[in-house]
Amino acid sequence: MMTMGKMNHYLIMLYLASCLFFISHSQTTSNTSSQHHCLPDQSSALLQLKQEFVEKRMYDDYVDYFLYGYDNSIYNGSYPKMKSWKADTDCCSWDGITCDTENGHVVGLNLSNSWLSGTLKSNSSLFNLRHLQKLNLALNDFSSSTIPSQFGQLVKLFWGITQFNRLPQVLESFGSQFNKFVRGGFEQPLTVLPWKNMEYLDLRSNKLQGSLPIPPLSTKYFFASNNNLTGRIPSMICKVNSLQVLDLSNNHLIGQIPQCLGNFSSSLSVLNMRNNSFQGILPETFIKGSSLRTLDLSLNRIEGKIPQSLVKCRQLEVLNLGNNNMNDIFPFWLESLPELQILILRANGFQGPIWDSHTNFGFSKLHVIDLSHNNFTGRLPSEYFKTWNAMLMVHGKINSKPEYMDG
């Protein structure tokens, strides 16, 4: 049986987009010192910021990499980056700093895994860096902090990664100046986050409670997994039609999957809503020309049949509907999806034979199929295994034991 870690292995593609931050960061940082020096006020703000925290390591290298090594947006090595910040040097050359090559403004601040410990205060010099576009403060110890509303002053942010033990306060403290509350049948006021230029917003693994915060309309990558979010998904999420990745997994969200989620964004490639409490049937709204590559709705209470409009998602590689209450026959029509590699239907109420006289024995790229704990009947034709050539290839070696079978 596949372990939870192995089951999630295929979702690594979801996080690859975040590598762009660090590619651009490293390139820009290495070149800025020769093109434009840091401005005095920017250098002063950074040196003041350095004085606001003490050095305290959270984890050793093994734990860091084990927990976060798959995600380059968070893990880029654990060391105290501020040690390179010295008053007599150009701040554009300091670790974690990205400068605008034309004017010397600090536009990127990557202090992830930097051994920082202390309180992030409302008068922090961080908020004097008004030109910040990218901010990464993950994997530090700000546990004594209540998140200041001054984050809303960083209006140019389009890439933000934050992991605070008390992140809910950032949503409350913005107040009416930044929040727009939308009412209309929701159990709680709906929080719309500021930052009009935000493209990447990562709120994973905090202690967020209440209803789902709505990211800015410009957002392309939105991660809110591993929190305590409750209630229904507001339909307003479908106005964020630039989304390419939407990850709401491992929360306590309820209700039906919104009708719009199948067609609100032609660029959506990853939709991960696993391990919530969604119920009802899946909408028949998937559109032709969809870019969807990963659809994970496992570990919910979804009923009914698999929507055949999924056949329009010609780029679909991963379909995980495991551990739901679905009641359907084997979806023969999925074999027409040319890129499908992982099909998980385990622990549902699927029934009947898994082949018929019209079966073409497709699924030529299928690597993983899990049909366990259902009510399928009849025989399993050997023709399936003869044509599933992709299952014979594991890291380029024929007849090797697949990773899926480990553990």
GROMACS .gro file of C-alpha atoms in nm:
model
  407
    1MET     CA    1   0.000   0.000   0.000
    2MET     CA    2   0.129   0.347  -0.085
    3THR     CA    3   0.229   0.563   0.210
    4MET     CA    4   0.099   0.918   0.243
    5GLY     CA    5   0.442   1.051   0.146
    6LYS     CA    6   0.453   0.836  -0.165
    7MET     CA    7   0.096   0.934  -0.254
    8ASN     CA    8   0.194   1.299  -0.245
    9HIS     CA    9   0.516   1.248  -0.442
   10TYR     CA   10   0.349   1.336  -0.768
   11LEU     CA   11   0.243   1.676  -0.632
   12ILE     CA   12   0.603   1.794  -0.640
   13MET     CA   13   0.526   1.955  -0.976
   14LEU     CA   14   0.294   2.187  -0.791
   15TYR     CA   15   0.587   2.349  -0.619
   16LEU     CA   16   0.824   2.377  -0.912
   17ALA     CA   17   0.685   2.716  -1.005
   18SER     CA   18   0.824   2.860  -0.684
   19CYS     CA   19   1.180   2.787  -0.803
   20LEU     CA   20   1.146   3.089  -1.034
   21PHE     CA   21   1.184   3.317  -0.735
   22PHE     CA   22   1.526   3.188  -0.651
   23ILE     CA   23   1.651   3.161  -1.006
   24SER     CA   24   1.571   3.526  -1.060
   25HIS     CA   25   1.694   3.610  -0.710
   26SER     CA   26   2.037   3.454  -0.752
   27GLN     CA   27   2.087   3.603  -1.095
   28THR     CA   28   1.986   3.951  -0.990
   29THR     CA   29   2.178   3.949  -0.663
   30SER     CA   30   2.502   3.844  -0.829
   31ASN     CA   31   2.484   4.124  -1.082
   32THR     CA   32   2.340   4.420  -0.894
   33SER     CA   33   2.653   4.525  -0.708
   34SER     CA   34   2.832   4.599  -1.034
   35GLN     CA   35   2.534   4.778  -1.188
   36HIS     CA   36   2.392   4.989  -0.904
   37HIS     CA   37   2.483   5.035  -0.540
   38CYS     CA   38   2.233   5.009  -0.260
   39LEU     CA   39   2.072   5.336  -0.152
   40PRO     CA   40   2.173   5.466   0.194
   41ASP     CA   41   1.818   5.457   0.333
   42GLN     CA   42   1.775   5.099   0.216
   43SER     CA   43   2.103   4.992   0.374
   44SER     CA   44   2.009   5.168   0.697
   45ALA     CA   45   1.669   4.997   0.711
   46LEU     CA   46   1.826   4.656   0.661
   47LEU     CA   47   2.090   4.711   0.929
   48GLN     CA   48   1.817   4.819   1.171
   49LEU     CA   49   1.621   4.507   1.079
   50LYS     CA   50   1.926   4.298   1.165
   51GLN     CA   51   1.926   4.443   1.517
   52GLU     CA   52   1.562   4.344   1.576
   53PHE     CA   53   1.631   3.970   1.599
   54VAL     CA   54   1.867   3.728   1.766
   55GLU     CA   55   2.030   3.428   1.606
   56LYS     CA   56   1.860   3.099   1.697
   57ARG     CA   57   1.858   2.789   1.481
   58MET     CA   58   1.527   2.602   1.457
   59TYR     CA   59   1.631   2.269   1.302
   60ASP     CA   60   1.943   2.086   1.196
   61ASP     CA   61   2.022   2.036   0.827
   62TYR     CA   62   1.867   1.690   0.812
   63VAL     CA   63   1.533   1.803   0.951
   64ASP     CA   64   1.533   2.112   0.730
   65TYR     CA   65   1.585   1.913   0.415
   66PHE     CA   66   1.355   1.629   0.517
   67LEU     CA   67   1.067   1.867   0.582
   68TYR     CA   68   1.122   2.127   0.312
   69GLY     CA   69   1.393   2.011   0.074
   70TYR     CA   70   1.138   1.934  -0.197
   71ASP     CA   71   1.030   2.297  -0.204
   72ASN     CA   72   1.291   2.540  -0.332
   73SER     CA   73   1.068   2.835  -0.247
   74ILE     CA   74   1.125   2.759   0.123
   75TYR     CA   75   1.442   2.556   0.150
   76ASN     CA   76   1.754   2.714   0.006
   77GLY     CA   77   1.997   2.615   0.277
   78SER     CA   78   1.987   2.688   0.648
   79TYR     CA   79   2.233   2.952   0.767
   80PRO     CA   80   2.224   3.301   0.926
   81LYS     CA   81   2.204   3.517   0.615
   82MET     CA   82   2.229   3.843   0.807
   83LYS     CA   83   2.591   3.769   0.901
   84SER     CA   84   2.697   3.907   0.563
   85TRP     CA   85   2.518   4.236   0.632
   86LYS     CA   86   2.795   4.482   0.716
   87ALA     CA   87   2.775   4.860   0.719
   88ASP     CA   88   3.080   4.920   0.502
   89THR     CA   89   2.960   4.705   0.210
   90ASP     CA   90   2.702   4.735  -0.065
   91CYS     CA   91   2.373   4.591   0.062
   92CYS     CA   92   2.288   4.472  -0.290
   93SER     CA   93   2.559   4.209  -0.243
   94TRP     CA   94   2.428   4.084   0.092
   95ASP     CA   95   2.277   3.738   0.127
   96GLY     CA   96   1.903   3.737   0.070
   97ILE     CA   97   1.889   4.081  -0.090
   98THR     CA   98   1.775   4.158  -0.443
   99CYS     CA   99   1.807   4.514  -0.574
  100ASP     CA  100   1.651   4.692  -0.866
  101THR     CA  101   1.934   4.721  -1.119
  102GLU     CA  102   1.818   5.066  -1.232
  103ASN     CA  103   1.769   5.253  -0.905
  104GLY     CA  104   1.913   5.044  -0.621
  105HIS     CA  105   1.587   4.994  -0.433
  106VAL     CA  106   1.560   4.667  -0.242
  107VAL     CA  107   1.289   4.469  -0.423
  108GLY     CA  108   1.353   4.120  -0.286
  109LEU     CA  109   1.412   3.998   0.069
  110ASN     CA  110   1.467   3.625   0.118
  111LEU     CA  111   1.532   3.546   0.484
  112SER     CA  112   1.394   3.194   0.486
  113ASN     CA  113   1.576   2.955   0.717
  114SER     CA  114   1.793   3.238   0.848
  115TRP     CA  115   1.792   3.142   1.218
  116LEU     CA  116   1.592   3.453   1.312
  117SER     CA  117   1.419   3.465   1.649
  118GLY     CA  118   1.222   3.751   1.797
  119THR     CA  119   0.916   3.967   1.760
  120LEU     CA  120   0.817   4.134   1.436
  121LYS     CA  121   0.689   4.470   1.560
  122SER     CA  122   0.464   4.726   1.394
  123ASN     CA  123   0.753   4.975   1.382
  124SER     CA  124   0.994   4.726   1.227
  125SER     CA  125   1.231   4.873   0.972
  126LEU     CA  126   1.105   4.602   0.737
  127PHE     CA  127   0.813   4.828   0.655
  128ASN     CA  128   1.049   5.103   0.539
  129LEU     CA  129   1.137   4.886   0.240
  130ARG     CA  130   0.840   5.018   0.046
  131HIS     CA  131   0.962   4.886  -0.290
  132LEU     CA  132   0.961   4.520  -0.186
  133GLN     CA  133   0.814   4.291  -0.448
  134LYS     CA  134   0.927   3.953  -0.311
  135LEU     CA  135   0.933   3.857   0.056
  136ASN     CA  136   1.018   3.520   0.212
  137LEU     CA  137   1.025   3.492   0.592
  138ALA     CA  138   0.952   3.120   0.621
  139LEU     CA  139   1.119   2.885   0.870
  140ASN     CA  140   1.215   3.134   1.137
  141ASP     CA  141   1.091   3.179   1.494
  142PHE     CA  142   0.845   3.467   1.508
  143SER     CA  143   0.620   3.278   1.748
  144SER     CA  144   0.590   3.570   1.988
  145SER     CA  145   0.468   3.802   1.713
  146THR     CA  146   0.126   3.937   1.643
  147ILE     CA  147   0.138   4.021   1.274
  148PRO     CA  148   0.131   4.398   1.218
  149SER     CA  149  -0.112   4.560   0.979
  150GLN     CA  150   0.185   4.746   0.831
  151PHE     CA  151   0.227   4.452   0.593
  152GLY     CA  152  -0.050   4.618   0.397
  153GLN     CA  153   0.182   4.910   0.327
  154LEU     CA  154   0.402   4.689   0.111
  155VAL     CA  155   0.174   4.753  -0.182
  156LYS     CA  156   0.420   4.637  -0.447
  157LEU     CA  157   0.445   4.281  -0.316
  158PHE     CA  158   0.361   4.019  -0.575
  159TRP     CA  159   0.541   3.723  -0.417
  160GLY     CA  160   0.501   3.643  -0.049
  161ILE     CA  161   0.582   3.342   0.166
  162THR     CA  162   0.502   3.367   0.534
  163GLN     CA  163   0.490   3.105   0.806
  164PHE     CA  164   0.395   3.251   1.142
  165ASN     CA  165   0.237   3.075   1.436
  166ARG     CA  166  -0.003   3.365   1.467
  167LEU     CA  167  -0.071   3.448   1.105
  168PRO     CA  168  -0.450   3.481   1.165
  169GLN     CA  169  -0.381   3.821   1.318
  170VAL     CA  170  -0.255   3.953   0.986
  171LEU     CA  171  -0.603   3.899   0.845
  172GLU     CA  172  -0.773   4.061   1.143
  173SER     CA  173  -0.535   4.351   1.181
  174PHE     CA  174  -0.566   4.479   0.825
  175GLY     CA  175  -0.905   4.618   0.929
  176SER     CA  176  -1.142   4.810   0.708
  177GLN     CA  177  -0.856   4.998   0.544
  178PHE     CA  178  -0.745   4.690   0.352
  179ASN     CA  179  -1.020   4.432   0.386
  180LYS     CA  180  -1.332   4.414   0.180
  181PHE     CA  181  -1.602   4.216   0.352
  182VAL     CA  182  -1.845   4.038   0.125
  183ARG     CA  183  -2.170   3.910   0.273
  184GLY     CA  184  -2.429   3.685   0.119
  185GLY     CA  185  -2.489   3.354   0.289
  186PHE     CA  186  -2.140   3.299   0.426
  187GLU     CA  187  -2.101   3.197   0.788
  188GLN     CA  188  -1.834   3.460   0.850
  189PRO     CA  189  -1.717   3.783   0.686
  190LEU     CA  190  -1.502   3.711   0.385
  191THR     CA  191  -1.148   3.846   0.389
  192VAL     CA  192  -1.004   3.973   0.063
  193LEU     CA  193  -0.630   4.015   0.094
  194PRO     CA  194  -0.456   4.335  -0.027
  195TRP     CA  195  -0.146   4.356  -0.252
  196LYS     CA  196  -0.291   4.425  -0.595
  197ASN     CA  197   0.020   4.299  -0.775
  198MET     CA  198   0.056   3.972  -0.583
  199GLU     CA  199   0.128   3.671  -0.805
  200TYR     CA  200   0.252   3.412  -0.554
  201LEU     CA  201   0.092   3.382  -0.209
  202ASP     CA  202   0.195   3.104   0.028
  203LEU     CA  203   0.005   3.069   0.357
  204ARG     CA  204   0.079   2.701   0.411
  205SER     CA  205   0.125   2.542   0.754
  206ASN     CA  206   0.002   2.821   0.978
  207LYS     CA  207  -0.292   2.820   1.218
  208LEU     CA  208  -0.539   3.009   1.002
  209GLN     CA  209  -0.898   2.971   1.118
  210GLY     CA  210  -1.233   3.081   0.984
  211SER     CA  211  -1.336   3.118   0.623
  212LEU     CA  212  -1.102   3.098   0.326
  213PRO     CA  213  -0.923   3.429   0.258
  214ILE     CA  214  -0.954   3.536  -0.102
  215PRO     CA  215  -0.622   3.618  -0.269
  216PRO     CA  216  -0.579   3.928  -0.485
  217LEU     CA  217  -0.719   3.896  -0.836
  218SER     CA  218  -0.367   3.901  -0.980
  219THR     CA  219  -0.262   3.584  -0.793
  220LYS     CA  220  -0.129   3.294  -1.001
  221TYR     CA  221  -0.014   3.058  -0.725
  222PHE     CA  222  -0.217   3.032  -0.403
  223PHE     CA  223  -0.124   2.787  -0.128
  224ALA     CA  224  -0.339   2.772   0.188
  225SER     CA  225  -0.293   2.407   0.284
  226ASN     CA  226  -0.235   2.266   0.633
  227ASN     CA  227  -0.442   2.520   0.824
  228ASN     CA  228  -0.771   2.511   1.015
  229LEU     CA  229  -0.988   2.685   0.756
  230THR     CA  230  -1.360   2.609   0.781
  231GLY     CA  231  -1.683   2.682   0.596
  232ARG     CA  232  -1.763   2.673   0.227
  233ILE     CA  233  -1.546   2.789  -0.058
  234PRO     CA  234  -1.685   3.129  -0.158
  235SER     CA  235  -1.773   3.159  -0.524
  236MET     CA  236  -1.564   3.475  -0.532
  237ILE     CA  237  -1.254   3.253  -0.558
  238CYS     CA  238  -1.354   3.203  -0.920
  239LYS     CA  239  -1.295   3.570  -0.992
  240VAL     CA  240  -0.925   3.504  -0.941
  241ASN     CA  241  -0.909   3.383  -1.298
  242SER     CA  242  -0.531   3.407  -1.332
  243LEU     CA  243  -0.477   3.113  -1.097
  244GLN     CA  244  -0.245   2.840  -1.218
  245VAL     CA  245  -0.213   2.655  -0.885
  246LEU     CA  246  -0.479   2.636  -0.613
  247ASP     CA  247  -0.390   2.426  -0.308
  248LEU     CA  248  -0.648   2.418  -0.026
  249SER     CA  249  -0.561   2.070   0.099
  250ASN     CA  250  -0.563   1.958   0.462
  251ASN     CA  251  -0.821   2.197   0.603
  252HIS     CA  252  -1.180   2.160   0.728
  253LEU     CA  253  -1.366   2.309   0.433
  254ILE     CA  254  -1.718   2.184   0.369
  255GLY     CA  255  -1.999   2.199   0.115
  256GLN     CA  256  -2.004   2.122  -0.253
  257ILE     CA  257  -1.721   2.189  -0.494
  258PRO     CA  258  -1.816   2.523  -0.656
  259GLN     CA  259  -1.953   2.488  -1.009
  260CYS     CA  260  -1.708   2.745  -1.138
  261LEU     CA  261  -1.390   2.561  -1.039
  262GLY     CA  262  -1.389   2.359  -1.359
  263ASN     CA  263  -1.394   2.655  -1.592
  264PHE     CA  264  -1.300   2.978  -1.416
  265SER     CA  265  -0.936   2.973  -1.531
  266SER     CA  266  -0.809   2.823  -1.854
  267SER     CA  267  -0.457   2.842  -1.711
  268LEU     CA  268  -0.529   2.638  -1.395
  269SER     CA  269  -0.288   2.343  -1.393
  270VAL     CA  270  -0.310   2.216  -1.034
  271LEU     CA  271  -0.624   2.190  -0.820
  272ASN     CA  272  -0.555   2.024  -0.485
  273MET     CA  273  -0.843   2.007  -0.236
  274ARG     CA  274  -0.762   1.675  -0.070
  275ASN     CA  275  -0.840   1.597   0.293
  276ASN     CA  276  -1.130   1.832   0.360
  277SER     CA  277  -1.499   1.758   0.412
  278PHE     CA  278  -1.642   1.840   0.070
  279GLN     CA  279  -1.957   1.656  -0.025
  280GLY     CA  280  -2.212   1.631  -0.304
  281ILE     CA  281  -2.140   1.559  -0.668
  282LEU     CA  282  -1.864   1.697  -0.888
  283PRO     CA  283  -1.971   1.963  -1.137
  284GLU     CA  284  -1.976   1.886  -1.510
  285THR     CA  285  -1.800   2.210  -1.592
  286PHE     CA  286  -1.453   2.119  -1.713
  287ILE     CA  287  -1.386   2.305  -2.035
  288LYS     CA  288  -1.221   2.228  -2.364
  289GLY     CA  289  -0.869   2.362  -2.380
  290SER     CA  290  -0.819   2.326  -2.005
  291SER     CA  291  -0.459   2.332  -1.879
  292LEU     CA  292  -0.542   2.110  -1.581
  293ARG     CA  293  -0.263   1.861  -1.507
  294THR     CA  294  -0.334   1.757  -1.147
  295LEU     CA  295  -0.675   1.713  -0.986
  296ASP     CA  296  -0.669   1.582  -0.629
  297LEU     CA  297  -1.002   1.563  -0.447
  298SER     CA  298  -0.918   1.261  -0.233
  299LEU     CA  299  -1.014   1.216   0.132
  300ASN     CA  300  -1.346   1.398   0.114
  301ARG     CA  301  -1.712   1.291   0.106
  302ILE     CA  302  -1.782   1.339  -0.262
  303GLU     CA  303  -2.064   1.132  -0.410
  304GLY     CA  304  -2.200   1.042  -0.751
  305LYS     CA  305  -2.011   0.983  -1.072
  306ILE     CA  306  -1.689   1.109  -1.225
  307PRO     CA  307  -1.784   1.401  -1.451
  308GLN     CA  308  -1.724   1.302  -1.812
  309SER     CA  309  -1.636   1.660  -1.893
  310LEU     CA  310  -1.292   1.567  -1.756
  311VAL     CA  311  -1.228   1.411  -2.094
  312LYS     CA  312  -1.179   1.767  -2.220
  313CYS     CA  313  -0.874   1.805  -1.995
  314ARG     CA  314  -0.630   1.665  -2.247
  315GLN     CA  315  -0.325   1.755  -2.039
  316LEU     CA  316  -0.445   1.578  -1.724
  317GLU     CA  317  -0.165   1.371  -1.570
  318VAL     CA  318  -0.288   1.303  -1.215
  319LEU     CA  319  -0.643   1.219  -1.109
  320ASN     CA  320  -0.689   1.128  -0.743
  321LEU     CA  321  -1.046   1.069  -0.625
  322GLY     CA  322  -0.955   0.814  -0.360
  323ASN     CA  323  -1.132   0.783  -0.024
  324ASN     CA  324  -1.466   0.937  -0.114
  325ASN     CA  325  -1.823   0.807  -0.146
  326MET     CA  326  -1.840   0.793  -0.525
  327ASN     CA  327  -2.064   0.530  -0.685
  328ASP     CA  328  -1.992   0.465  -1.050
  329ILE     CA  329  -1.869   0.204  -1.294
  330PHE     CA  330  -1.510   0.196  -1.410
  331PRO     CA  331  -1.447   0.511  -1.618
  332PHE     CA  332  -1.338   0.347  -1.944
  333TRP     CA  333  -1.351   0.682  -2.118
  334LEU     CA  334  -1.049   0.806  -1.921
  335GLU     CA  335  -0.826   0.594  -2.144
  336SER     CA  336  -0.866   0.863  -2.409
  337LEU     CA  337  -0.665   1.108  -2.197
  338PRO     CA  338  -0.323   1.092  -2.363
  339GLU     CA  339  -0.115   1.219  -2.068
  340LEU     CA  340  -0.279   1.040  -1.773
  341GLN     CA  341  -0.008   0.889  -1.552
  342ILE     CA  342  -0.168   0.844  -1.209
  343LEU     CA  343  -0.524   0.724  -1.150
  344ILE     CA  344  -0.639   0.675  -0.790
  345LEU     CA  345  -0.997   0.556  -0.732
  346ARG     CA  346  -0.939   0.358  -0.412
  347ALA     CA  347  -1.186   0.334  -0.123
  348ASN     CA  348  -1.505   0.439  -0.300
  349GLY     CA  349  -1.816   0.255  -0.415
  350PHE     CA  350  -1.712   0.182  -0.773
  351GLN     CA  351  -1.860  -0.138  -0.907
  352GLY     CA  352  -1.894  -0.369  -1.205
  353PRO     CA  353  -1.625  -0.499  -1.441
  354ILE     CA  354  -1.319  -0.295  -1.528
  355TRP     CA  355  -1.333  -0.396  -1.890
  356ASP     CA  356  -1.592  -0.453  -2.161
  357SER     CA  357  -1.598  -0.557  -2.524
  358HIS     CA  358  -1.539  -0.198  -2.637
  359THR     CA  359  -1.228  -0.146  -2.425
  360ASN     CA  360  -0.926  -0.034  -2.625
  361PHE     CA  361  -0.679  -0.103  -2.343
  362GLY     CA  362  -0.546   0.251  -2.353
  363PHE     CA  363  -0.372   0.432  -2.067
  364SER     CA  364  -0.040   0.411  -2.250
  365LYS     CA  365   0.135   0.650  -2.008
  366LEU     CA  366  -0.016   0.517  -1.687
  367HIS     CA  367   0.240   0.463  -1.409
  368VAL     CA  368   0.012   0.421  -1.106
  369ILE     CA  369  -0.341   0.285  -1.076
  370ASP     CA  370  -0.510   0.213  -0.743
  371LEU     CA  371  -0.857   0.054  -0.755
  372SER     CA  372  -0.843  -0.111  -0.412
  373HIS     CA  373  -1.133  -0.121  -0.166
  374ASN     CA  374  -1.413  -0.095  -0.421
  375ASN     CA  375  -1.675  -0.339  -0.550
  376PHE     CA  376  -1.533  -0.425  -0.891
  377THR     CA  377  -1.621  -0.767  -1.029
  378GLY     CA  378  -1.515  -1.001  -1.306
  379ARG     CA  379  -1.173  -1.078  -1.437
  380LEU     CA  380  -0.877  -0.853  -1.498
  381PRO     CA  381  -0.774  -0.905  -1.862
  382SER     CA  382  -0.405  -0.958  -1.924
  383GLU     CA  383  -0.428  -0.724  -2.222
  384TYR     CA  384  -0.425  -0.433  -1.979
  385PHE     CA  385  -0.081  -0.521  -1.849
  386LYS     CA  386   0.056  -0.591  -2.195
  387THR     CA  387  -0.029  -0.242  -2.314
  388TRP     CA  388   0.060  -0.048  -1.999
  389ASN     CA  389   0.422  -0.012  -2.101
  390ALA     CA  390   0.484   0.291  -1.882
  391MET     CA  391   0.447   0.073  -1.573
  392LEU     CA  392   0.749  -0.129  -1.683
  393MET     CA  393   0.973   0.175  -1.683
  394VAL     CA  394   1.101   0.294  -1.348
  395HIS     CA  395   1.382   0.551  -1.367
  396GLY     CA  396   1.472   0.410  -1.707
  397LYS     CA  397   1.505   0.051  -1.585
  398ILE     CA  398   1.274  -0.219  -1.712
  399ASN     CA  399   1.117  -0.455  -1.458
  400SER     CA  400   1.244  -0.259  -1.157
  401LYS     CA  401   1.022  -0.242  -0.852
  402PRO     CA  402   0.811   0.078  -0.871
  403GLU     CA  403   0.842   0.326  -0.587
  404TYR     CA  404   0.465   0.310  -0.554
  405MET     CA  405   0.499  -0.047  -0.427
  406ASP     CA  406   0.745   0.043  -0.151
  407GLY     CA  407   0.613   0.044   0.204
   0.00000   0.00000   0.00000
